[in-house]
Amino acid sequence: MTDREELSLEVLNNVAESWVFATMIYKLLTGAGGLGNIVAPECKEKGMTMPTERTRAIIQTREFLVSLSRDQALPEAVRNEARRLLRHYPTANEVLLAGKVEERREDSLTEPFLSSTID
């Protein structure tokens, strides 16, 4: 076991220390506590993606892959690749259900990644 792994285990095995560590990481990622200056300037200018926007993009990507898989003007290899990706790609209902589950979470360490709606 490396030194880093041993240090990590010490933090993770101690509930109080792991909570402090998780809170610190959360603050770094969200810019809370005056640490927002670590975010790249181009990210600040464009704004963060909201869960509804992310959910809509995932659903629209599936629709795009479906259209690619059916477009006879495209090479067969492109259509086959789109079909291959679709086999493992979530449906709109699955994405919206995942958003609903995230919105109902009891913990509040992070904001939902997905949304139960796209409006």
PDB file of C-alpha atoms in Angstrom:
ATOM      1  CA  MET A   1       0.000   0.000   0.000  1.00  0.00           C
ATOM      2  CA  THR A   2       1.382   3.400  -0.934  1.00  0.00           C
ATOM      3  CA  ASP A   3       1.746   6.307   1.489  1.00  0.00           C
ATOM      4  CA  ARG A   4      -1.128   8.115  -0.219  1.00  0.00           C
ATOM      5  CA  GLU A   5      -3.408   5.100   0.128  1.00  0.00           C
ATOM      6  CA  GLU A   6      -2.563   4.792   3.826  1.00  0.00           C
ATOM      7  CA  LEU A   7      -3.328   8.485   4.380  1.00  0.00           C
ATOM      8  CA  SER A   8      -6.589   8.129   2.473  1.00  0.00           C
ATOM      9  CA  LEU A   9      -7.651   5.177   4.599  1.00  0.00           C
ATOM     10  CA  GLU A  10      -6.965   7.156   7.783  1.00  0.00           C
ATOM     11  CA  VAL A  11      -9.298   9.908   6.577  1.00  0.00           C
ATOM     12  CA  LEU A  12     -11.970   7.587   5.198  1.00  0.00           C
ATOM     13  CA  ASN A  13     -12.041   5.349   8.283  1.00  0.00           C
ATOM     14  CA  ASN A  14     -12.664   8.327  10.564  1.00  0.00           C
ATOM     15  CA  VAL A  15     -16.240   9.584  10.203  1.00  0.00           C
ATOM     16  CA  ALA A  16     -15.508  13.103  11.466  1.00  0.00           C
ATOM     17  CA  GLU A  17     -12.428  13.516   9.266  1.00  0.00           C
ATOM     18  CA  SER A  18     -14.146  12.074   6.187  1.00  0.00           C
ATOM     19  CA  TRP A  19     -17.064  14.504   6.666  1.00  0.00           C
ATOM     20  CA  VAL A  20     -14.655  17.454   6.879  1.00  0.00           C
ATOM     21  CA  PHE A  21     -12.811  16.175   3.811  1.00  0.00           C
ATOM     22  CA  ALA A  22     -16.048  15.704   1.819  1.00  0.00           C
ATOM     23  CA  THR A  23     -17.217  19.183   2.792  1.00  0.00           C
ATOM     24  CA  MET A  24     -13.913  20.684   1.702  1.00  0.00           C
ATOM     25  CA  ILE A  25     -14.099  18.942  -1.692  1.00  0.00           C
ATOM     26  CA  TYR A  26     -17.709  20.081  -2.106  1.00  0.00           C
ATOM     27  CA  LYS A  27     -16.711  23.676  -1.391  1.00  0.00           C
ATOM     28  CA  LEU A  28     -13.854  23.459  -3.872  1.00  0.00           C
ATOM     29  CA  LEU A  29     -16.110  22.072  -6.577  1.00  0.00           C
ATOM     30  CA  THR A  30     -18.950  24.529  -6.041  1.00  0.00           C
ATOM     31  CA  GLY A  31     -16.865  27.618  -5.351  1.00  0.00           C
ATOM     32  CA  ALA A  32     -18.419  27.974  -1.883  1.00  0.00           C
ATOM     33  CA  GLY A  33     -16.447  29.585   0.895  1.00  0.00           C
ATOM     34  CA  GLY A  34     -14.672  32.098  -1.312  1.00  0.00           C
ATOM     35  CA  LEU A  35     -12.915  29.464  -3.399  1.00  0.00           C
ATOM     36  CA  GLY A  36     -14.801  30.273  -6.592  1.00  0.00           C
ATOM     37  CA  ASN A  37     -11.683  31.797  -8.137  1.00  0.00           C
ATOM     38  CA  ILE A  38     -10.369  28.318  -8.911  1.00  0.00           C
ATOM     39  CA  VAL A  39     -13.000  27.954 -11.664  1.00  0.00           C
ATOM     40  CA  ALA A  40     -11.658  28.667 -15.122  1.00  0.00           C
ATOM     41  CA  PRO A  41     -12.749  32.102 -16.430  1.00  0.00           C
ATOM     42  CA  GLU A  42     -14.368  30.636 -19.535  1.00  0.00           C
ATOM     43  CA  CYS A  43     -16.634  28.517 -17.298  1.00  0.00           C
ATOM     44  CA  LYS A  44     -17.732  31.571 -15.346  1.00  0.00           C
ATOM     45  CA  GLU A  45     -18.559  33.467 -18.533  1.00  0.00           C
ATOM     46  CA  LYS A  46     -20.633  30.678 -20.054  1.00  0.00           C
ATOM     47  CA  GLY A  47     -22.402  29.768 -16.815  1.00  0.00           C
ATOM     48  CA  MET A  48     -22.991  26.343 -15.395  1.00  0.00           C
ATOM     49  CA  THR A  49     -25.186  23.768 -17.067  1.00  0.00           C
ATOM     50  CA  MET A  50     -28.421  23.334 -15.167  1.00  0.00           C
ATOM     51  CA  PRO A  51     -29.823  19.821 -14.514  1.00  0.00           C
ATOM     52  CA  THR A  52     -32.756  20.488 -16.881  1.00  0.00           C
ATOM     53  CA  GLU A  53     -30.368  21.530 -19.669  1.00  0.00           C
ATOM     54  CA  ARG A  54     -28.188  18.460 -19.100  1.00  0.00           C
ATOM     55  CA  THR A  55     -31.238  16.178 -19.071  1.00  0.00           C
ATOM     56  CA  ARG A  56     -32.564  17.736 -22.294  1.00  0.00           C
ATOM     57  CA  ALA A  57     -29.160  17.327 -23.979  1.00  0.00           C
ATOM     58  CA  ILE A  58     -28.964  13.647 -23.038  1.00  0.00           C
ATOM     59  CA  ILE A  59     -32.465  13.006 -24.380  1.00  0.00           C
ATOM     60  CA  GLN A  60     -31.743  14.949 -27.581  1.00  0.00           C
ATOM     61  CA  THR A  61     -28.502  13.024 -28.073  1.00  0.00           C
ATOM     62  CA  ARG A  62     -30.465   9.771 -28.087  1.00  0.00           C
ATOM     63  CA  GLU A  63     -32.848  11.244 -30.673  1.00  0.00           C
ATOM     64  CA  PHE A  64     -29.829  12.280 -32.766  1.00  0.00           C
ATOM     65  CA  LEU A  65     -28.341   8.776 -32.597  1.00  0.00           C
ATOM     66  CA  VAL A  66     -31.699   7.313 -33.653  1.00  0.00           C
ATOM     67  CA  SER A  67     -31.814   9.654 -36.650  1.00  0.00           C
ATOM     68  CA  LEU A  68     -28.244   8.735 -37.589  1.00  0.00           C
ATOM     69  CA  SER A  69     -29.024   5.027 -37.357  1.00  0.00           C
ATOM     70  CA  ARG A  70     -31.946   5.446 -39.798  1.00  0.00           C
ATOM     71  CA  ASP A  71     -30.369   7.839 -42.310  1.00  0.00           C
ATOM     72  CA  GLN A  72     -29.788   5.811 -45.478  1.00  0.00           C
ATOM     73  CA  ALA A  73     -27.639   8.625 -46.912  1.00  0.00           C
ATOM     74  CA  LEU A  74     -24.950   7.883 -44.297  1.00  0.00           C
ATOM     75  CA  PRO A  75     -22.378   5.111 -44.659  1.00  0.00           C
ATOM     76  CA  GLU A  76     -23.407   1.792 -43.151  1.00  0.00           C
ATOM     77  CA  ALA A  77     -20.506   1.964 -40.677  1.00  0.00           C
ATOM     78  CA  VAL A  78     -21.878   5.220 -39.222  1.00  0.00           C
ATOM     79  CA  ARG A  79     -25.398   3.784 -38.940  1.00  0.00           C
ATOM     80  CA  ASN A  80     -24.056   0.623 -37.292  1.00  0.00           C
ATOM     81  CA  GLU A  81     -22.038   2.654 -34.795  1.00  0.00           C
ATOM     82  CA  ALA A  82     -25.104   4.720 -33.904  1.00  0.00           C
ATOM     83  CA  ARG A  83     -27.111   1.500 -33.356  1.00  0.00           C
ATOM     84  CA  ARG A  84     -24.301   0.040 -31.242  1.00  0.00           C
ATOM     85  CA  LEU A  85     -24.265   3.139 -29.018  1.00  0.00           C
ATOM     86  CA  LEU A  86     -28.057   3.130 -28.730  1.00  0.00           C
ATOM     87  CA  ARG A  87     -28.047  -0.390 -27.272  1.00  0.00           C
ATOM     88  CA  HIS A  88     -26.551   1.032 -24.075  1.00  0.00           C
ATOM     89  CA  TYR A  89     -27.936   4.560 -24.162  1.00  0.00           C
ATOM     90  CA  PRO A  90     -30.734   5.433 -21.703  1.00  0.00           C
ATOM     91  CA  THR A  91     -34.229   6.187 -22.951  1.00  0.00           C
ATOM     92  CA  ALA A  92     -35.902   9.507 -22.186  1.00  0.00           C
ATOM     93  CA  ASN A  93     -38.010   7.821 -19.507  1.00  0.00           C
ATOM     94  CA  GLU A  94     -34.922   6.330 -17.841  1.00  0.00           C
ATOM     95  CA  VAL A  95     -33.150   9.700 -17.806  1.00  0.00           C
ATOM     96  CA  LEU A  96     -36.193  11.488 -16.370  1.00  0.00           C
ATOM     97  CA  LEU A  97     -36.648   8.753 -13.758  1.00  0.00           C
ATOM     98  CA  ALA A  98     -32.989   9.095 -12.738  1.00  0.00           C
ATOM     99  CA  GLY A  99     -33.565  12.827 -12.363  1.00  0.00           C
ATOM    100  CA  LYS A 100     -36.591  12.196 -10.167  1.00  0.00           C
ATOM    101  CA  VAL A 101     -34.587   9.831  -7.966  1.00  0.00           C
ATOM    102  CA  GLU A 102     -31.795  12.398  -7.606  1.00  0.00           C
ATOM    103  CA  GLU A 103     -34.243  15.169  -6.713  1.00  0.00           C
ATOM    104  CA  ARG A 104     -35.669  13.035  -3.905  1.00  0.00           C
ATOM    105  CA  ARG A 105     -32.307  12.217  -2.317  1.00  0.00           C
ATOM    106  CA  GLU A 106     -32.096  12.876   1.400  1.00  0.00           C
ATOM    107  CA  ASP A 107     -28.462  14.013   1.411  1.00  0.00           C
ATOM    108  CA  SER A 108     -27.675  17.492   0.222  1.00  0.00           C
ATOM    109  CA  LEU A 109     -23.960  17.169  -0.423  1.00  0.00           C
ATOM    110  CA  THR A 110     -24.374  17.848  -4.132  1.00  0.00           C
ATOM    111  CA  GLU A 111     -27.027  19.285  -6.389  1.00  0.00           C
ATOM    112  CA  PRO A 112     -28.880  16.851  -8.688  1.00  0.00           C
ATOM    113  CA  PHE A 113     -26.986  16.048 -11.888  1.00  0.00           C
ATOM    114  CA  LEU A 114     -30.201  15.340 -13.815  1.00  0.00           C
ATOM    115  CA  SER A 115     -33.744  16.659 -13.618  1.00  0.00           C
ATOM    116  CA  SER A 116     -37.172  15.026 -13.755  1.00  0.00           C
ATOM    117  CA  THR A 117     -38.240  17.629 -16.323  1.00  0.00           C
ATOM    118  CA  ILE A 118     -36.736  19.256 -19.405  1.00  0.00           C
ATOM    119  CA  ASP A 119     -38.618  22.595 -19.344  1.00  0.00           C
TER     120      ASP A 119
END
